[in-house]
Amino acid sequence: DAGITQSPRHKVTETGTPVTLRCHQTENHRYMYWYRQDPGHGLRLIHYSYGVKDTDKGEVSDGYSVSRSKTEDFLLTLESATSSQTSVYFCAIRGLGNSYEQYFGPGTRLTVT
Amino acid sequence: QQQVKQSPQSLIVQKGGISIINCAYENTAFDYFPWYQQFPGKGPALLIAIRPDVSEKKEGRFTISFNKSAKQFSLHIMDSQPGDSATYFCAANYGGATNKLIFGTGTLLAVQP
């Protein structure tokens, strides 16, 4: 998993509660990404970061916010979780230098009841 | 068009056979096309990737064929093995240097012994 850890690995939460997922990397990668995976949709980009405090939206960013206060951690927050946000969330990092290769973490399975 | 169309949705191949998965796109600005392999409960793993200035890339039993004029690319798995049974995703980079990926919807491959 390219030195990427995600926490928690599983979470069940109730509608309306805030949830924060953490992605941690140990190799000083500049670019980090959050995706969600749903049946029939493949993976879809939520937000990404290109450096500390530098973030931008992906294709499905509504209802999500992110923060990156240090290089190794990229946090994804659901301010008020909804059932439509039940999904598997993957963090990815981009390879060093000019590489376009992305490497994914093990994922977090989130269930919103 | 930020879309990658992947087919078939599922595929059954006999051991030793050739597995072929196809993807098509519209946006000619896409500049990098990776394939990912995903086993149940795991994150996607980068398998092989190609740039649009190359028509074919081979790594072991895995080959990408790229047809720029037709805006299509495909993954060929030669001598398919039961251990290749997984879900395969094609993707395309639409973000230039920010390396934002758009994914196909996936192909579930089953290789029968």
Coordinates of N, CA and C in Angstrom, one line a residue:
Chain A
D1 N 0.8 -1.2 0.0 CA 0.0 0.0 0.0 C 0.8 1.3 0.0
A2 N 2.1 1.2 -0.5 CA 2.9 2.4 -0.8 C 3.1 3.2 0.5
G3 N 3.1 2.6 1.7 CA 3.4 3.4 2.9 C 2.2 4.3 3.3
I4 N 1.0 4.0 2.8 CA -0.1 4.8 3.2 C -1.0 4.0 4.2
T5 N -1.4 4.7 5.2 CA -2.3 4.1 6.2 C -3.5 5.0 6.2
Q6 N -4.7 4.4 6.4 CA -5.9 5.1 6.6 C -6.6 4.6 7.9
S7 N -7.2 5.6 8.5 CA -7.9 5.3 9.8 C -9.2 6.2 9.9
P8 N -10.2 5.6 10.5 CA -10.3 4.2 10.8 C -10.5 3.3 9.6
R9 N -10.4 2.0 9.7 CA -10.6 1.1 8.5 C -12.1 0.9 8.3
H10 N -12.8 0.9 9.4 CA -14.3 0.7 9.3 C -14.9 1.7 10.3
K11 N -16.1 2.2 9.9 CA -16.8 3.1 10.8 C -18.3 3.0 10.4
V12 N -19.1 3.0 11.5 CA -20.5 3.1 11.3 C -20.9 4.4 12.1
T13 N -21.7 5.2 11.5 CA -22.1 6.4 12.1 C -23.6 6.7 11.8
E14 N -24.1 7.7 12.5 CA -25.5 8.0 12.2 C -25.6 9.3 11.3
T15 N -26.7 9.3 10.6 CA -27.0 10.5 9.8 C -26.9 11.8 10.6
G16 N -26.2 12.8 10.1 CA -26.1 14.1 10.7 C -24.9 14.3 11.6
T17 N -24.2 13.2 11.8 CA -23.0 13.3 12.7 C -21.8 13.7 11.8
P18 N -20.8 14.4 12.4 CA -19.6 14.7 11.7 C -18.6 13.5 11.7
V19 N -17.9 13.3 10.6 CA -17.0 12.2 10.5 C -15.7 12.7 9.9
T20 N -14.6 12.3 10.4 CA -13.3 12.6 9.9 C -12.5 11.3 9.6
L21 N -12.0 11.2 8.4 CA -11.2 10.1 8.0 C -9.7 10.6 7.8
R22 N -8.8 9.8 8.2 CA -7.4 10.2 8.1 C -6.6 9.4 7.1
C23 N -5.8 10.1 6.4 CA -4.8 9.4 5.5 C -3.4 9.9 5.9
H24 N -2.5 8.9 6.1 CA -1.2 9.2 6.6 C -0.2 8.5 5.7
Q25 N 0.8 9.3 5.2 CA 1.9 8.8 4.4 C 3.3 9.2 5.0
T26 N 4.2 8.4 4.7 CA 5.5 8.5 5.4 C 6.7 8.9 4.4
E27 N 6.3 9.1 3.1 CA 7.4 9.3 2.2 C 7.5 10.7 1.5
N28 N 6.8 11.7 2.2 CA 7.0 13.1 1.7 C 6.4 13.3 0.3
H29 N 5.3 12.6 0.0 CA 4.7 12.9 -1.3 C 3.9 14.2 -1.2
R30 N 4.1 14.9 -2.3 CA 3.4 16.2 -2.4 C 1.9 16.1 -2.6
Y31 N 1.6 15.3 -3.6 CA 0.2 15.2 -4.0 C -0.5 14.0 -3.2
M32 N -1.7 14.3 -2.7 CA -2.6 13.3 -2.1 C -4.0 13.5 -2.5
Y33 N -4.7 12.4 -2.6 CA -6.1 12.4 -3.1 C -7.0 11.6 -2.3
W34 N -8.3 12.0 -2.3 CA -9.4 11.2 -1.7 C -10.4 10.8 -2.8
Y35 N -10.7 9.5 -2.8 CA -11.6 9.0 -3.7 C -12.7 8.3 -2.9
R36 N -13.9 8.1 -3.5 CA -14.9 7.2 -3.0 C -15.2 6.2 -4.1
Q37 N -15.5 5.0 -3.6 CA -15.8 3.9 -4.5 C -17.2 3.3 -4.3
D38 N -18.0 3.3 -5.3 CA -19.3 2.8 -5.2 C -19.6 1.9 -6.3
P39 N -20.4 0.8 -6.1 CA -20.7 -0.1 -7.2 C -21.3 0.6 -8.4
G40 N -20.8 0.3 -9.6 CA -21.3 0.9 -10.8 C -20.7 2.3 -11.1
H41 N -19.9 2.8 -10.2 CA -19.3 4.1 -10.5 C -17.8 4.1 -10.5
G42 N -17.2 3.0 -10.3 CA -15.7 3.0 -10.2 C -15.3 3.9 -9.0
L43 N -14.2 4.6 -9.2 CA -13.7 5.5 -8.2 C -13.9 6.9 -8.7
R44 N -14.3 7.8 -7.8 CA -14.5 9.2 -8.1 C -13.7 10.1 -7.2
L45 N -13.1 11.0 -7.7 CA -12.2 12.0 -7.0 C -13.1 12.9 -6.2
I46 N -12.8 13.0 -4.9 CA -13.5 14.0 -4.0 C -12.8 15.3 -3.9
H47 N -11.6 15.2 -3.4 CA -10.7 16.4 -3.2 C -9.3 15.9 -3.4
Y48 N -8.4 16.8 -3.6 CA -7.0 16.5 -3.7 C -6.2 17.6 -3.1
S49 N -4.9 17.3 -2.8 CA -4.0 18.3 -2.2 C -2.7 18.3 -3.0
Y50 N -2.2 19.5 -3.2 CA -0.9 19.6 -3.9 C 0.2 20.2 -3.0
G51 N -0.1 20.2 -1.7 CA 0.9 20.7 -0.7 C 0.2 21.1 0.6
V52 N 1.0 21.4 1.6 CA 0.4 21.8 2.8 C -0.4 23.0 2.6
K53 N -1.7 22.9 3.1 CA -2.7 23.9 3.0 C -3.2 24.2 1.6
D54 N -2.7 23.5 0.6 CA -3.1 23.6 -0.8 C -4.0 22.5 -1.2
T55 N -5.3 22.8 -1.3 CA -6.3 21.7 -1.7 C -7.2 22.2 -2.8
D56 N -7.9 21.3 -3.5 CA -8.8 21.7 -4.5 C -9.9 20.6 -4.6
K57 N -11.0 21.0 -5.3 CA -12.1 20.0 -5.4 C -11.9 19.1 -6.6
G58 N -12.5 17.9 -6.4 CA -12.6 16.9 -7.4 C -14.0 16.9 -8.0
E59 N -14.4 15.8 -8.6 CA -15.7 15.7 -9.3 C -16.9 15.5 -8.4
V60 N -16.7 15.1 -7.1 CA -17.8 14.8 -6.2 C -17.5 15.4 -4.9
S61 N -17.3 16.7 -4.8 CA -16.8 17.3 -3.6 C -17.9 17.8 -2.6
D62 N -19.2 17.9 -3.1 CA -20.2 18.4 -2.3 C -20.4 17.6 -1.1
G63 N -20.5 18.2 0.1 CA -20.7 17.5 1.4 C -19.4 17.1 2.0
Y64 N -18.3 17.4 1.4 CA -17.0 17.0 1.9 C -16.1 18.2 2.1
S65 N -15.2 18.2 3.1 CA -14.1 19.2 3.2 C -12.9 18.4 3.5
V66 N -11.7 19.1 3.2 CA -10.4 18.4 3.5 C -9.5 19.4 4.2
S67 N -8.5 18.9 4.8 CA -7.4 19.8 5.3 C -6.1 19.0 5.3
R68 N -5.1 19.8 5.1 CA -3.7 19.3 5.1 C -2.8 20.3 5.8
S69 N -2.6 20.1 7.1 CA -1.8 21.0 7.9 C -0.3 20.5 8.0
K70 N 0.0 19.3 7.6 CA 1.3 18.8 7.4 C 1.4 17.8 6.3
T71 N 2.6 17.7 5.7 CA 2.8 16.9 4.5 C 2.2 15.5 4.7
E72 N 2.4 14.9 5.8 CA 2.1 13.5 5.9 C 0.6 13.1 6.2
D73 N -0.2 14.1 6.5 CA -1.6 13.8 6.8 C -2.6 14.6 5.9
F74 N -3.6 13.9 5.5 CA -4.6 14.5 4.6 C -5.9 14.0 5.2
L75 N -6.7 14.9 5.7 CA -8.0 14.6 6.4 C -9.2 14.9 5.5
L76 N -10.1 14.0 5.6 CA -11.4 14.1 4.8 C -12.5 14.2 5.9
T77 N -13.3 15.3 5.8 CA -14.4 15.5 6.8 C -15.7 15.5 6.1
L78 N -16.6 14.8 6.7 CA -18.0 14.8 6.3 C -18.7 15.6 7.4
E79 N -19.1 16.9 7.1 CA -19.6 17.8 8.2 C -20.8 17.3 8.8
S80 N -21.7 16.7 8.0 CA -23.0 16.1 8.5 C -23.3 14.9 7.6
A81 N -22.9 13.8 8.1 CA -23.0 12.6 7.2 C -24.4 12.3 6.8
T82 N -24.5 11.8 5.5 CA -25.8 11.4 5.0 C -25.7 10.0 4.5
S83 N -26.8 9.3 4.3 CA -26.8 7.9 3.9 C -26.1 7.8 2.5
S84 N -26.2 8.8 1.7 CA -25.6 8.8 0.3 C -24.1 8.8 0.4
Q85 N -23.5 9.1 1.6 CA -22.1 9.0 1.7 C -21.6 7.7 2.3
T86 N -22.5 6.7 2.4 CA -22.0 5.4 2.7 C -21.2 4.9 1.5
S87 N -20.0 4.5 1.7 CA -19.1 4.2 0.6 C -17.8 3.6 1.2
V88 N -16.9 3.3 0.3 CA -15.6 2.9 0.6 C -14.7 4.1 0.2
Y89 N -13.9 4.6 1.1 CA -13.1 5.8 0.8 C -11.6 5.4 0.7
F90 N -11.0 5.8 -0.4 CA -9.6 5.5 -0.6 C -8.8 6.8 -0.7
C91 N -7.6 6.7 0.0 CA -6.7 7.8 -0.2 C -5.6 7.3 -1.2
A92 N -5.0 8.2 -1.9 CA -4.0 7.9 -2.8 C -2.9 9.0 -2.8
I93 N -1.7 8.5 -3.1 CA -0.6 9.5 -3.2 C 0.0 9.4 -4.6
R94 N 0.5 10.5 -5.1 CA 1.2 10.5 -6.4 C 2.7 10.2 -6.2
G95 N 3.3 9.5 -7.1 CA 4.7 9.1 -7.0 C 5.5 10.4 -7.0
L96 N 6.8 10.2 -6.6 CA 7.7 11.3 -6.4 C 8.1 11.9 -7.8
G97 N 8.6 13.1 -7.8 CA 9.1 13.7 -9.1 C 8.0 13.9 -10.1
N98 N 8.3 13.6 -11.3 CA 7.3 13.9 -12.4 C 6.4 12.7 -12.7
S99 N 6.5 11.7 -11.8 CA 5.6 10.5 -12.0 C 4.2 10.8 -11.9
Y100 N 3.4 10.2 -12.8 CA 1.9 10.3 -12.7 C 1.3 9.1 -12.0
E101 N 2.1 8.2 -11.5 CA 1.6 7.0 -10.9 C 1.0 7.4 -9.6
Q102 N -0.2 6.8 -9.4 CA -0.9 7.0 -8.1 C -1.0 5.6 -7.4
Y103 N -0.8 5.7 -6.1 CA -0.8 4.5 -5.2 C -1.8 4.7 -4.2
F104 N -2.6 3.6 -4.0 CA -3.8 3.7 -3.1 C -3.5 3.1 -1.7
G105 N -4.2 3.6 -0.7 CA -4.2 3.0 0.6 C -5.2 1.9 0.7
P106 N -5.4 1.3 1.9 CA -6.2 0.1 2.0 C -7.7 0.4 2.1
G107 N -8.1 1.7 2.3 CA -9.5 2.1 2.3 C -10.1 2.1 3.6
T108 N -11.2 2.9 3.7 CA -12.1 3.0 4.9 C -13.5 2.7 4.5
R109 N -14.1 1.7 5.1 CA -15.5 1.4 4.8 C -16.4 2.2 5.8
L110 N -17.1 3.2 5.2 CA -18.0 4.0 6.1 C -19.5 3.7 5.8
T111 N -20.2 3.4 6.9 CA -21.6 3.2 6.8 C -22.3 4.3 7.5
V112 N -23.3 5.0 6.9 CA -24.1 6.0 7.5 C -25.5 5.5 7.7
T113 N -25.9 5.3 8.9 CA -27.3 4.7 9.1 C -28.3 5.8 9.4
Chain B
Q1 N -15.3 16.0 -22.5 CA -16.1 15.0 -21.8 C -15.2 14.2 -20.8
Q2 N -15.5 14.4 -19.5 CA -14.7 13.8 -18.5 C -15.3 12.4 -18.2
Q3 N -15.1 11.5 -19.1 CA -15.7 10.2 -19.0 C -14.9 9.1 -19.6
V4 N -14.8 8.0 -19.0 CA -14.1 6.8 -19.6 C -15.1 5.6 -19.5
K5 N -15.4 5.1 -20.7 CA -16.4 4.0 -20.8 C -15.7 2.7 -20.9
Q6 N -16.0 1.8 -19.9 CA -15.3 0.5 -19.8 C -16.2 -0.6 -20.1
S7 N -15.7 -1.6 -20.8 CA -16.5 -2.8 -21.1 C -15.5 -4.0 -21.3
P8 N -16.0 -5.2 -21.0 CA -17.4 -5.6 -20.5 C -17.4 -5.3 -19.0
Q9 N -18.6 -5.4 -18.4 CA -18.8 -5.3 -17.0 C -18.2 -6.5 -16.2
S10 N -18.4 -7.7 -16.9 CA -17.8 -8.9 -16.3 C -17.3 -9.8 -17.4
L11 N -16.4 -10.7 -17.0 CA -15.7 -11.5 -18.0 C -15.3 -12.8 -17.4
I12 N -15.6 -13.9 -18.1 CA -15.2 -15.2 -17.6 C -14.2 -15.8 -18.7
V13 N -13.0 -16.2 -18.2 CA -12.0 -16.7 -19.1 C -11.5 -18.0 -18.6
Q14 N -11.2 -18.9 -19.4 CA -10.5 -20.2 -19.0 C -9.1 -20.0 -18.7
K15 N -8.5 -20.7 -17.8 CA -7.1 -20.7 -17.5 C -6.3 -20.9 -18.8
G16 N -5.3 -20.0 -18.9 CA -4.5 -20.0 -20.1 C -5.0 -19.2 -21.3
G17 N -6.2 -18.7 -21.2 CA -6.7 -17.9 -22.2 C -6.3 -16.4 -22.1
I18 N -6.8 -15.6 -23.1 CA -6.5 -14.2 -23.1 C -7.7 -13.4 -22.6
S19 N -7.5 -12.5 -21.7 CA -8.5 -11.6 -21.2 C -8.3 -10.3 -21.8
I20 N -9.4 -9.7 -22.3 CA -9.4 -8.4 -23.0 C -10.4 -7.5 -22.4
I21 N -10.0 -6.4 -21.9 CA -10.9 -5.3 -21.4 C -10.7 -4.0 -22.1
N22 N -11.8 -3.4 -22.5 CA -11.7 -2.2 -23.4 C -12.2 -1.0 -22.7
C23 N -11.5 0.1 -23.0 CA -12.0 1.5 -22.6 C -12.0 2.5 -23.7
A24 N -12.9 3.4 -23.6 CA -13.0 4.4 -24.7 C -13.2 5.8 -24.0
Y25 N -12.7 6.8 -24.6 CA -12.8 8.1 -24.0 C -13.0 9.2 -25.1
E26 N -13.4 10.4 -24.7 CA -13.7 11.4 -25.7 C -12.7 12.6 -25.6
N27 N -12.2 12.8 -24.4 CA -11.4 14.0 -24.2 C -9.9 13.8 -24.7
T28 N -9.6 14.5 -25.7 CA -8.2 14.3 -26.3 C -7.1 14.9 -25.5
A29 N -7.5 15.6 -24.4 CA -6.5 16.2 -23.5 C -6.0 15.2 -22.5
F30 N -6.7 14.1 -22.4 CA -6.2 13.1 -21.5 C -4.7 12.7 -21.9
D31 N -3.8 12.6 -20.9 CA -2.4 12.4 -21.2 C -1.8 11.2 -20.5
Y32 N -2.5 10.4 -19.9 CA -1.9 9.3 -19.1 C -3.0 8.3 -18.8
F33 N -2.8 7.0 -19.1 CA -3.9 6.0 -19.0 C -3.4 4.8 -18.2
P34 N -3.7 4.8 -17.0 CA -3.3 3.6 -16.1 C -4.4 2.6 -16.0
W35 N -4.0 1.4 -15.7 CA -4.9 0.3 -15.4 C -4.6 -0.2 -13.9
Y36 N -5.7 -0.4 -13.2 CA -5.6 -0.8 -11.8 C -6.2 -2.2 -11.7
Q37 N -5.7 -3.0 -10.7 CA -6.2 -4.3 -10.4 C -6.6 -4.2 -8.9
Q38 N -7.8 -4.7 -8.6 CA -8.3 -4.6 -7.2 C -8.9 -6.0 -6.8
F39 N -8.3 -6.4 -5.7 CA -8.9 -7.7 -5.1 C -9.9 -7.2 -4.0
P40 N -10.8 -8.1 -3.7 CA -11.8 -7.8 -2.6 C -11.2 -7.4 -1.3
G41 N -11.7 -6.2 -0.8 CA -11.2 -5.7 0.5 C -9.9 -5.0 0.4
K42 N -9.4 -4.8 -0.7 CA -8.1 -4.2 -0.9 C -8.2 -2.9 -1.7
G43 N -7.2 -2.0 -1.6 CA -7.1 -0.9 -2.5 C -6.7 -1.2 -3.9
P44 N -7.0 -0.4 -4.8 CA -6.6 -0.6 -6.2 C -5.1 -0.6 -6.3
A45 N -4.5 -1.5 -7.1 CA -3.0 -1.5 -7.3 C -2.7 -1.2 -8.7
L46 N -1.8 -0.3 -8.9 CA -1.4 0.1 -10.2 C -0.8 -1.1 -10.9
L47 N -1.3 -1.4 -12.1 CA -0.8 -2.6 -12.9 C 0.1 -2.2 -14.0
I48 N -0.3 -1.3 -14.8 CA 0.5 -0.9 -16.0 C -0.2 0.4 -16.5
A49 N 0.6 1.3 -17.2 CA 0.1 2.6 -17.6 C 0.8 2.9 -18.9
I50 N 0.1 3.8 -19.7 CA 0.7 4.2 -21.0 C 0.4 5.7 -21.2
R51 N 1.3 6.3 -22.0 CA 1.1 7.7 -22.5 C 0.6 7.6 -23.9
P52 N -0.1 8.6 -24.4 CA -0.7 8.6 -25.7 C 0.2 8.6 -26.9
D53 N 1.5 8.8 -26.6 CA 2.5 8.8 -27.7 C 3.0 7.4 -28.0
V54 N 2.5 6.4 -27.3 CA 2.9 5.1 -27.5 C 1.8 4.2 -27.8
S55 N 1.9 3.3 -28.8 CA 0.8 2.5 -29.2 C 0.6 1.2 -28.4
E56 N 1.7 0.7 -27.8 CA 1.6 -0.5 -27.0 C 2.6 -0.5 -25.9
K57 N 2.3 -1.1 -24.8 CA 3.2 -1.3 -23.7 C 3.0 -2.6 -23.1
K58 N 4.1 -3.4 -22.8 CA 4.0 -4.7 -22.3 C 4.8 -4.9 -21.1
E59 N 4.2 -5.5 -20.1 CA 4.9 -5.8 -18.8 C 4.5 -7.2 -18.4
G60 N 5.4 -8.2 -18.7 CA 5.1 -9.5 -18.4 C 3.9 -10.0 -19.2
R61 N 2.9 -10.5 -18.5 CA 1.7 -11.0 -19.2 C 0.7 -9.9 -19.5
F62 N 0.9 -8.7 -19.1 CA 0.0 -7.6 -19.3 C 0.4 -6.7 -20.4
T63 N -0.5 -6.4 -21.3 CA -0.2 -5.5 -22.4 C -1.3 -4.4 -22.5
I64 N -0.9 -3.2 -22.7 CA -1.9 -2.1 -23.1 C -1.7 -1.9 -24.5
S65 N -2.9 -1.9 -25.2 CA -2.9 -1.4 -26.6 C -3.6 -0.1 -26.7
F66 N -3.0 0.9 -27.3 CA -3.6 2.2 -27.4 C -3.8 2.7 -28.8
N67 N -5.0 3.1 -29.1 CA -5.4 3.6 -30.4 C -5.8 5.0 -30.3
K68 N -4.9 5.9 -30.6 CA -5.2 7.3 -30.3 C -6.3 7.9 -31.3
S69 N -6.3 7.4 -32.5 CA -7.3 7.9 -33.5 C -8.7 7.5 -33.1
A70 N -8.8 6.3 -32.6 CA -10.1 5.8 -32.2 C -10.5 6.2 -30.8
K71 N -9.5 6.7 -30.1 CA -9.7 7.1 -28.7 C -10.2 5.9 -27.8
Q72 N -9.4 4.8 -28.0 CA -9.7 3.6 -27.3 C -8.4 3.0 -26.8
F73 N -8.4 2.3 -25.7 CA -7.3 1.6 -25.2 C -7.8 0.3 -24.5
S74 N -6.9 -0.7 -24.5 CA -7.4 -2.0 -23.9 C -6.3 -2.7 -23.2
L75 N -6.7 -3.5 -22.2 CA -5.8 -4.3 -21.4 C -5.9 -5.8 -21.9
H76 N -4.8 -6.4 -22.2 CA -4.7 -7.8 -22.6 C -4.0 -8.5 -21.5
I77 N -4.6 -9.6 -21.0 CA -3.9 -10.4 -20.0 C -3.7 -11.8 -20.7
M78 N -2.4 -12.1 -21.0 CA -2.1 -13.3 -21.7 C -2.0 -14.4 -20.7
D79 N -2.2 -15.7 -21.1 CA -2.1 -16.8 -20.3 C -2.7 -16.5 -18.9
S80 N -4.0 -16.2 -18.9 CA -4.7 -15.8 -17.7 C -4.7 -16.9 -16.7
Q81 N -4.5 -16.5 -15.4 CA -4.4 -17.5 -14.3 C -5.6 -17.2 -13.3
P82 N -5.9 -18.2 -12.5 CA -7.0 -18.0 -11.5 C -6.6 -16.8 -10.6
G83 N -5.3 -16.7 -10.3 CA -4.9 -15.6 -9.4 C -5.1 -14.2 -10.0
D84 N -5.4 -14.1 -11.3 CA -5.7 -12.8 -12.0 C -7.2 -12.4 -11.7
S85 N -7.9 -13.3 -11.2 CA -9.4 -13.0 -10.9 C -9.4 -11.8 -9.9
A86 N -10.0 -10.7 -10.4 CA -10.1 -9.5 -9.7 C -10.9 -8.5 -10.5
T87 N -11.1 -7.3 -10.0 CA -11.7 -6.3 -10.7 C -10.7 -5.3 -11.3
Y88 N -10.8 -5.0 -12.5 CA -9.9 -4.2 -13.2 C -10.5 -2.8 -13.6
F89 N -9.8 -1.8 -13.4 CA -10.3 -0.4 -13.7 C -9.3 0.3 -14.7
C90 N -9.8 0.8 -15.7 CA -9.0 1.7 -16.5 C -9.3 3.2 -16.0
A91 N -8.4 4.0 -16.3 CA -8.5 5.4 -15.9 C -7.8 6.3 -16.9
A92 N -8.0 7.6 -16.7 CA -7.3 8.6 -17.6 C -7.1 9.8 -16.8
N93 N -5.9 10.5 -17.0 CA -5.6 11.7 -16.3 C -6.1 12.9 -17.1
Y94 N -7.0 13.7 -16.4 CA -7.5 14.9 -17.0 C -7.0 16.1 -16.3
G95 N -6.2 16.0 -15.4 CA -5.7 17.2 -14.6 C -4.4 17.7 -15.0
G96 N -3.8 17.2 -16.0 CA -2.4 17.6 -16.3 C -1.5 17.3 -15.2
A97 N -0.7 18.3 -14.8 CA 0.2 18.1 -13.7 C -0.4 17.8 -12.4
T98 N -1.7 18.1 -12.2 CA -2.3 17.8 -10.9 C -2.7 16.3 -10.8
N99 N -2.7 15.7 -12.0 CA -2.8 14.2 -12.0 C -4.2 13.8 -11.5
K100 N -5.3 14.4 -11.9 CA -6.6 14.0 -11.5 C -7.0 12.9 -12.4
L101 N -7.5 11.8 -11.8 CA -7.9 10.6 -12.6 C -9.4 10.5 -12.7
I102 N -9.8 10.1 -13.9 CA -11.2 9.7 -14.0 C -11.2 8.2 -14.4
F103 N -12.1 7.4 -13.7 CA -12.0 6.0 -13.7 C -13.2 5.4 -14.5
G104 N -12.9 4.3 -15.2 CA -14.0 3.5 -15.7 C -14.8 2.8 -14.6
T105 N -15.8 2.1 -14.9 CA -16.7 1.5 -13.9 C -16.3 0.1 -13.5
G106 N -15.2 -0.4 -14.1 CA -14.7 -1.6 -13.6 C -15.1 -2.9 -14.4
T107 N -14.3 -3.9 -14.5 CA -14.6 -5.2 -15.1 C -14.2 -6.3 -14.1
L108 N -15.2 -7.1 -13.7 CA -14.9 -8.2 -12.8 C -14.5 -9.4 -13.7
L109 N -13.2 -9.8 -13.5 CA -12.7 -10.9 -14.2 C -12.6 -12.2 -13.4
A110 N -13.2 -13.2 -13.9 CA -13.1 -14.5 -13.3 C -12.3 -15.5 -14.2
V111 N -11.2 -16.0 -13.8 CA -10.5 -17.0 -14.5 C -10.7 -18.4 -14.0
Q112 N -11.3 -19.2 -14.8 CA -11.7 -20.6 -14.3 C -10.6 -21.6 -14.5
P113 N -10.3 -22.4 -13.5 CA -9.2 -23.3 -13.6 C -9.5 -24.5 -14.6

